[in-house]
Structure formats: structure tokens, C-alpha cells
Amino acid sequence: MTISASKDSNEPSRKQDTYALGRDFRSASRLGHQHYLWHETLGFHLHPLTANTLPPLQPSQSNEKSSPPRIADIACGSASWLRSVALSLPHAQLNGYDISLAQCPPRQWLPANITLGKWDLFSSPTEDMLERFDVVHTRLIFTIVEGQTEDEGLATARRVVSGLLKLLKPGGRLQWDELDVACSFLLRADPAAEAPAPTMVRFLSVLEQKGKWVERLAEVMEEAGMQEARLWRYEERKDLAKQFFENNLMKDEEMANGALRGTEEGRRLGDIVEKMWDESREGVAVCTPKVVITATKPMSGAR
């Protein structure tokens, strides 16, 4: 059975769409590069504990009516994660949802076991999405969760978890991959050289005040009644630090030229991007740890 939210071809209006980044070919290319960097860092698409809970990929002779695993990717972006999972789990049923599908390939170019649909994760799921999935995955939704304060971020994170929980079957697994922005740090190729990087240092002092809700996501999932909630940390690899840093510069430039275009804030951010790029040539980069938070939805009646 195909599960999908709205397939209306109209893209969200600017009033509806709060996404701060772009959706053109540059943005889609950045997302693709980012996906492969994340996979090199983590070494998996589905955390091993999550993958091990999936039902059999093919019906056994003793239970021919068993259905294949159903996996949803929320805020699927360019569908890169889904495509990679489809290659490793060709018998799974994969559904991707986003408020816009503008960055996704045409469905004719995707593996046959992928179905895409439009859905705003802050809206109520449609009836055919409720308790349908063995795994619900989301990645890098920091910009739409972050608030002016830690409490605001936590409140939005609770709202997100509550919505995603509705999509999971009893016993299903939630996996949220995110940046631990507050724990960002400077990496120097030669620590003894102390290459000057004043713009990066100032930028880092701002990052350290952001996203403090991320380290509490396991707590948020437990508050929602989920079990076995755990946060897994993955430090920045030195051999990937330059590529991640440059990918993040592209993201910041995208924001400066997009949502902040024509504003003083946008001009300042664009200037910061150029200065940090210049400083990085001396062997310095801003690095941000990655985290994966997993939890299980209780079986019916369990708590």
C-alpha cells in the first residue's frame, strides 16, 4: 500500500514556508555532499540498534503475510538518505516527507521502493500515516527547532517528537541525527602555530550559546513516553574537517543570500563567511560534533 501525504504540485508560499535555506541546484548539491560526509562520519544510515529491530526484509515461509519494514524520512530534503537506504534495504518500503519536494529527483529516477509526499512536520499527520512505520528518521532540522532561548528550542523539540511519535508503530524506533552546535570548537592543523582566526573565534562564541536543547533530546523522548532513549556522540574527523567546514560555509552563504538577503544581518553573515574562508587557509576550521538520538515507542499498553 502506498502511503503519502499531499502530492499537490504547488510549492509552499513564502508565508507558509519557514525554511531559511535555499532550494535551488546549489542547495541540492550541498545537501548531497553533506549526506555523504555524514555517512563517512557515522558509518551507517540506520543506527545498528535501529537496524537490528527491523522486521524480516522478506516474508518467511512460515509467515508469508508479514509485511516488509516501513521506514519514513521526515524533512527528507533531496532524498539522498532515502536513496542510500533503498540500495541497502531494497525490500523495505520507504516514504519521504517534506514541506517541499523541489530538491528531490523525479520519482521515475528513484528506486521503486521510495514514495515521496508533502507534509509539514508541524501539522497533523494524515490518517494513513498514523502508526504505519517501523522506523521514523529525521536529520538536521536544527534551524526550524532553534528558538531565541533554550526553553523555546526544547518546546519545539517536544512538539516535533510528539508528532513523529504518532507515525511509529508500537515498538517502532525513532532516530534523530543532529548537530551539537553548542559544543563546536576550533581545530588547528598546527596547534603550536596559533594561526590567528579572530572571526572564527567570535563566531564560535555565538555558536556556543545555541542549540543547548540538542543534548537534552533523549530526555525529551523519555518525557514523551518513549523507552531506551539514548544519545550517541560522533566527533569531527580530522580528515573530513575541511570538507564539513566548507559545506557549512556554503550553508551560511546560502542563508545570507536567501532568507536574509537585503538585510543588515545578511550582509554581516556574508562578510563573516568570506573572512572565515580566508582564515581557514591557514589551517583552521570550526568543527561541530554530530549526535544521533534513538528511542523506542512502547508497545500498546506499555509505559
CSV table of C-alpha atoms in Angstrom, one decimal:
chain,number,residue,atom,x,y,z
A,1,MET,CA,0.0,0.0,0.0
A,2,THR,CA,1.3,3.4,-0.9
A,3,ILE,CA,1.4,5.9,2.0
A,4,SER,CA,1.7,9.6,1.2
A,5,ALA,CA,0.7,12.9,2.3
A,6,SER,CA,-0.4,15.7,-0.1
A,7,LYS,CA,1.0,15.4,-3.6
A,8,ASP,CA,-0.1,18.9,-4.6
A,9,SER,CA,2.4,20.2,-7.1
A,10,ASN,CA,2.3,23.8,-5.7
A,11,GLU,CA,5.3,24.7,-3.6
A,12,PRO,CA,4.6,26.3,-0.2
A,13,SER,CA,4.1,30.0,-0.2
A,14,ARG,CA,6.7,32.3,1.4
A,15,LYS,CA,4.2,32.9,4.2
A,16,GLN,CA,3.9,29.2,4.9
A,17,ASP,CA,7.5,28.2,4.3
A,18,THR,CA,9.8,29.0,7.2
A,19,TYR,CA,12.8,27.2,5.7
A,20,ALA,CA,15.7,29.6,6.0
A,21,LEU,CA,17.9,28.0,3.3
A,22,GLY,CA,17.6,27.7,-0.5
A,23,ARG,CA,16.0,25.1,-2.7
A,24,ASP,CA,17.9,25.6,-6.0
A,25,PHE,CA,20.5,23.4,-7.6
A,26,ARG,CA,23.3,24.8,-5.4
A,27,SER,CA,21.4,23.9,-2.3
A,28,ALA,CA,20.5,20.4,-3.5
A,29,SER,CA,24.2,19.8,-4.4
A,30,ARG,CA,25.2,21.0,-0.9
A,31,LEU,CA,22.7,18.6,0.7
A,32,GLY,CA,24.1,15.7,-1.4
A,33,HIS,CA,27.7,16.4,-0.4
A,34,GLN,CA,26.6,16.8,3.3
A,35,HIS,CA,24.8,13.4,3.2
A,36,TYR,CA,28.0,11.6,2.1
A,37,LEU,CA,30.1,13.4,4.7
A,38,TRP,CA,27.6,12.3,7.4
A,39,HIS,CA,27.7,8.7,6.2
A,40,GLU,CA,31.5,8.7,6.3
A,41,THR,CA,31.4,10.1,9.8
A,42,LEU,CA,28.7,7.7,11.2
A,43,GLY,CA,29.4,4.7,9.2
A,44,PHE,CA,25.7,3.9,8.9
A,45,HIS,CA,22.4,5.3,7.7
A,46,LEU,CA,20.4,3.5,10.3
A,47,HIS,CA,22.0,3.1,13.7
A,48,PRO,CA,22.8,-0.6,14.3
A,49,LEU,CA,20.4,-0.8,17.2
A,50,THR,CA,17.7,0.6,15.0
A,51,ALA,CA,18.6,-1.6,12.0
A,52,ASN,CA,18.5,-4.7,14.3
A,53,THR,CA,14.9,-4.1,15.3
A,54,LEU,CA,13.6,-4.1,11.8
A,55,PRO,CA,11.2,-6.9,10.9
A,56,PRO,CA,12.4,-9.5,8.3
A,57,LEU,CA,13.1,-7.9,4.9
A,58,GLN,CA,11.3,-10.7,3.1
A,59,PRO,CA,8.4,-12.8,4.4
A,60,SER,CA,9.5,-16.2,5.8
A,61,GLN,CA,7.9,-19.4,4.6
A,62,SER,CA,6.2,-19.7,8.0
A,63,ASN,CA,4.7,-16.2,7.8
A,64,GLU,CA,4.2,-15.2,4.2
A,65,LYS,CA,1.7,-12.5,5.2
A,66,SER,CA,4.3,-10.5,7.1
A,67,SER,CA,4.8,-7.0,5.6
A,68,PRO,CA,8.2,-5.5,4.7
A,69,PRO,CA,9.8,-2.9,7.0
A,70,ARG,CA,8.3,0.6,6.6
A,71,ILE,CA,10.7,3.5,7.1
A,72,ALA,CA,9.9,7.2,7.0
A,73,ASP,CA,12.3,10.1,6.5
A,74,ILE,CA,10.9,13.4,7.7
A,75,ALA,CA,12.2,16.6,6.2
A,76,CYS,CA,13.8,14.4,3.5
A,77,GLY,CA,15.4,17.3,1.6
A,78,SER,CA,16.9,16.0,-1.6
A,79,ALA,CA,16.0,12.3,-0.8
A,80,SER,CA,19.7,11.4,-0.6
A,81,TRP,CA,19.3,9.5,2.7
A,82,LEU,CA,16.3,7.6,1.3
A,83,ARG,CA,18.1,6.6,-1.9
A,84,SER,CA,21.1,5.2,0.1
A,85,VAL,CA,18.8,3.3,2.4
A,86,ALA,CA,16.9,1.9,-0.6
A,87,LEU,CA,20.1,0.4,-2.0
A,88,SER,CA,20.9,-1.4,1.2
A,89,LEU,CA,17.3,-2.4,2.0
A,90,PRO,CA,15.7,-3.0,-1.4
A,91,HIS,CA,12.7,-4.8,0.1
A,92,ALA,CA,11.8,-2.1,2.6
A,93,GLN,CA,9.0,0.4,1.9
A,94,LEU,CA,10.5,3.9,2.2
A,95,ASN,CA,8.5,7.1,2.4
A,96,GLY,CA,9.9,10.6,2.4
A,97,TYR,CA,8.1,13.7,3.5
A,98,ASP,CA,8.9,17.4,3.3
A,99,ILE,CA,7.1,20.6,3.1
A,100,SER,CA,8.7,21.0,-0.4
A,101,LEU,CA,9.9,18.3,-2.8
A,102,ALA,CA,11.6,20.8,-5.0
A,103,GLN,CA,15.1,19.3,-4.3
A,104,CYS,CA,14.1,15.7,-4.9
A,105,PRO,CA,14.7,13.8,-8.2
A,106,PRO,CA,11.7,12.9,-10.3
A,107,ARG,CA,10.0,9.8,-8.9
A,108,GLN,CA,10.9,8.0,-12.1
A,109,TRP,CA,14.6,8.3,-11.2
A,110,LEU,CA,14.3,7.0,-7.7
A,111,PRO,CA,14.3,3.3,-6.6
A,112,ALA,CA,10.9,1.8,-6.9
A,113,ASN,CA,10.5,1.3,-3.2
A,114,ILE,CA,10.6,5.0,-2.4
A,115,THR,CA,7.4,7.1,-2.3
A,116,LEU,CA,7.5,10.9,-1.6
A,117,GLY,CA,4.8,13.1,-0.3
A,118,LYS,CA,4.4,16.6,1.1
A,119,TRP,CA,3.9,17.1,4.8
A,120,ASP,CA,4.7,19.9,7.2
A,121,LEU,CA,6.0,18.2,10.4
A,122,PHE,CA,4.3,20.8,12.5
A,123,SER,CA,0.9,19.8,11.1
A,124,SER,CA,-1.3,16.8,12.0
A,125,PRO,CA,-0.4,13.6,10.1
A,126,THR,CA,-3.0,12.3,7.7
A,127,GLU,CA,-4.9,9.2,8.8
A,128,ASP,CA,-2.9,6.8,6.5
A,129,MET,CA,0.4,8.0,8.2
A,130,LEU,CA,-0.6,7.1,11.8
A,131,GLU,CA,1.3,4.2,13.4
A,132,ARG,CA,2.5,3.0,9.9
A,133,PHE,CA,6.2,2.9,10.3
A,134,ASP,CA,8.8,0.6,12.0
A,135,VAL,CA,11.4,3.5,11.9
A,136,VAL,CA,11.0,7.2,11.6
A,137,HIS,CA,14.2,9.2,10.8
A,138,THR,CA,14.9,12.9,10.7
A,139,ARG,CA,18.2,14.8,10.3
A,140,LEU,CA,19.4,18.3,10.6
A,141,ILE,CA,16.2,20.2,11.4
A,142,PHE,CA,18.2,22.5,13.8
A,143,THR,CA,17.2,25.7,12.0
A,144,ILE,CA,13.4,25.1,12.4
A,145,VAL,CA,13.7,23.9,16.0
A,146,GLU,CA,16.1,26.5,17.4
A,147,GLY,CA,14.4,29.4,19.3
A,148,GLN,CA,15.6,32.5,20.9
A,149,THR,CA,16.1,30.7,24.2
A,150,GLU,CA,16.9,27.1,25.3
A,151,ASP,CA,13.3,26.8,26.6
A,152,GLU,CA,11.9,27.7,23.2
A,153,GLY,CA,14.1,25.2,21.5
A,154,LEU,CA,13.0,22.5,24.0
A,155,ALA,CA,9.3,23.4,23.5
A,156,THR,CA,9.7,23.0,19.7
A,157,ALA,CA,11.7,19.8,20.1
A,158,ARG,CA,8.9,18.3,22.3
A,159,ARG,CA,6.4,19.3,19.6
A,160,VAL,CA,8.4,17.6,16.9
A,161,VAL,CA,8.9,14.4,18.9
A,162,SER,CA,5.2,14.3,19.7
A,163,GLY,CA,4.4,14.5,16.0
A,164,LEU,CA,6.9,11.9,14.9
A,165,LEU,CA,5.8,9.5,17.7
A,166,LYS,CA,2.3,9.4,16.0
A,167,LEU,CA,3.9,7.9,12.9
A,168,LEU,CA,5.5,5.0,14.7
A,169,LYS,CA,4.0,1.6,15.1
A,170,PRO,CA,4.1,0.3,18.8
A,171,GLY,CA,7.6,-0.9,19.2
A,172,GLY,CA,8.9,1.3,16.4
A,173,ARG,CA,12.2,3.3,16.6
A,174,LEU,CA,12.8,7.0,16.3
A,175,GLN,CA,16.2,8.2,15.0
A,176,TRP,CA,17.1,11.9,15.0
A,177,ASP,CA,20.5,12.9,13.7
A,178,GLU,CA,21.6,16.4,14.6
A,179,LEU,CA,24.5,18.9,15.1
A,180,ASP,CA,25.6,19.6,18.7
A,181,VAL,CA,26.2,23.3,17.8
A,182,ALA,CA,26.8,24.4,21.4
A,183,CYS,CA,29.9,22.1,21.6
A,184,SER,CA,31.5,23.5,18.4
A,185,PHE,CA,35.3,24.0,18.6
A,186,LEU,CA,38.3,25.3,16.6
A,187,LEU,CA,40.6,22.7,15.0
A,188,ARG,CA,44.1,23.8,14.1
A,189,ALA,CA,46.4,21.9,11.8
A,190,ASP,CA,49.3,23.0,13.9
A,191,PRO,CA,48.2,23.8,17.5
A,192,ALA,CA,51.6,25.3,18.3
A,193,ALA,CA,51.4,27.8,15.4
A,194,GLU,CA,48.3,29.6,16.9
A,195,ALA,CA,47.3,30.9,13.5
A,196,PRO,CA,45.1,34.0,14.1
A,197,ALA,CA,41.4,33.4,13.4
A,198,PRO,CA,39.6,36.3,15.1
A,199,THR,CA,36.4,35.9,13.0
A,200,MET,CA,36.1,32.2,13.8
A,201,VAL,CA,36.7,32.8,17.5
A,202,ARG,CA,33.9,35.4,17.6
A,203,PHE,CA,31.6,33.1,15.5
A,204,LEU,CA,32.4,30.2,17.9
A,205,SER,CA,31.3,32.3,20.9
A,206,VAL,CA,27.9,32.8,19.2
A,207,LEU,CA,27.6,29.1,18.4
A,208,GLU,CA,28.3,28.1,22.0
A,209,GLN,CA,25.1,29.8,23.1
A,210,LYS,CA,22.9,28.0,20.5
A,211,GLY,CA,21.2,24.6,20.4
A,212,LYS,CA,21.6,23.7,24.1
A,213,TRP,CA,18.4,21.7,23.7
A,214,VAL,CA,20.1,19.2,21.5
A,215,GLU,CA,21.9,17.4,24.4
A,216,ARG,CA,18.5,17.0,26.1
A,217,LEU,CA,16.8,15.3,23.2
A,218,ALA,CA,17.0,11.8,24.8
A,219,GLU,CA,15.3,13.4,27.9
A,220,VAL,CA,12.6,14.9,25.6
A,221,MET,CA,11.9,11.5,24.1
A,222,GLU,CA,11.6,9.9,27.5
A,223,GLU,CA,9.2,12.7,28.6
A,224,ALA,CA,7.1,11.7,25.6
A,225,GLY,CA,6.8,8.2,27.0
A,226,MET,CA,9.5,6.6,24.8
A,227,GLN,CA,11.8,3.9,26.0
A,228,GLU,CA,15.5,3.1,25.6
A,229,ALA,CA,16.3,6.7,24.7
A,230,ARG,CA,20.0,7.3,24.2
A,231,LEU,CA,22.2,10.0,22.6
A,232,TRP,CA,25.3,8.8,20.7
A,233,ARG,CA,28.1,11.3,20.0
A,234,TYR,CA,30.4,11.4,17.0
A,235,GLU,CA,33.3,13.8,17.0
A,236,GLU,CA,34.6,15.5,13.9
A,237,ARG,CA,37.1,13.5,11.9
A,238,LYS,CA,40.2,15.5,11.0
A,239,ASP,CA,40.3,14.1,7.5
A,240,LEU,CA,36.7,15.4,7.0
A,241,ALA,CA,37.0,18.7,8.9
A,242,LYS,CA,37.9,20.9,5.9
A,243,GLN,CA,35.0,19.5,3.8
A,244,PHE,CA,32.5,19.8,6.6
A,245,PHE,CA,33.7,23.4,7.3
A,246,GLU,CA,33.4,24.4,3.7
A,247,ASN,CA,29.9,22.7,3.4
A,248,ASN,CA,28.8,24.8,6.4
A,249,LEU,CA,30.2,28.0,4.8
A,250,MET,CA,28.0,27.2,1.8
A,251,LYS,CA,25.0,26.8,4.1
A,252,ASP,CA,25.7,30.2,5.8
A,253,GLU,CA,26.3,31.9,2.4
A,254,GLU,CA,23.0,30.4,1.3
A,255,MET,CA,21.2,31.9,4.2
A,256,ALA,CA,22.8,35.3,3.7
A,257,ASN,CA,21.8,35.4,0.1
A,258,GLY,CA,18.4,33.8,0.7
A,259,ALA,CA,16.2,34.4,3.7
A,260,LEU,CA,18.5,37.3,4.9
A,261,ARG,CA,19.0,38.8,1.5
A,262,GLY,CA,18.9,42.6,1.6
A,263,THR,CA,19.1,42.8,5.4
A,264,GLU,CA,21.9,44.1,7.6
A,265,GLU,CA,22.1,40.7,9.2
A,266,GLY,CA,22.5,39.1,5.8
A,267,ARG,CA,25.3,41.5,4.9
A,268,ARG,CA,27.1,40.8,8.1
A,269,LEU,CA,26.8,37.0,7.7
A,270,GLY,CA,28.1,37.2,4.1
A,271,ASP,CA,31.1,39.2,5.4
A,272,ILE,CA,31.7,36.6,8.2
A,273,VAL,CA,31.7,33.8,5.6
A,274,GLU,CA,34.3,35.5,3.5
A,275,LYS,CA,36.6,36.2,6.5
A,276,MET,CA,36.3,32.7,7.9
A,277,TRP,CA,37.2,31.3,4.4
A,278,ASP,CA,40.3,33.5,4.4
A,279,GLU,CA,41.3,32.4,7.9
A,280,SER,CA,40.8,28.7,7.0
A,281,ARG,CA,43.6,28.9,4.5
A,282,GLU,CA,46.0,29.0,7.5
A,283,GLY,CA,44.8,25.5,8.6
A,284,VAL,CA,42.0,26.4,10.9
A,285,ALA,CA,38.3,25.2,10.9
A,286,VAL,CA,35.2,25.4,13.0
A,287,CYS,CA,34.1,21.9,13.8
A,288,THR,CA,30.8,20.7,15.2
A,289,PRO,CA,30.2,17.2,16.8
A,290,LYS,CA,27.3,15.1,15.4
A,291,VAL,CA,24.8,13.3,17.6
A,292,VAL,CA,22.3,10.5,16.9
A,293,ILE,CA,19.4,10.1,19.3
A,294,THR,CA,17.4,6.9,19.3
A,295,ALA,CA,14.4,5.7,21.2
A,296,THR,CA,11.6,3.1,21.1
A,297,LYS,CA,7.9,3.7,21.1
A,298,PRO,CA,6.3,1.4,23.8
A,299,MET,CA,4.2,-1.5,22.8
A,300,SER,CA,0.5,-0.8,23.2
A,301,GLY,CA,-0.4,-0.5,26.9
A,302,ALA,CA,3.2,-0.3,28.0
A,303,ARG,CA,4.9,2.7,29.5
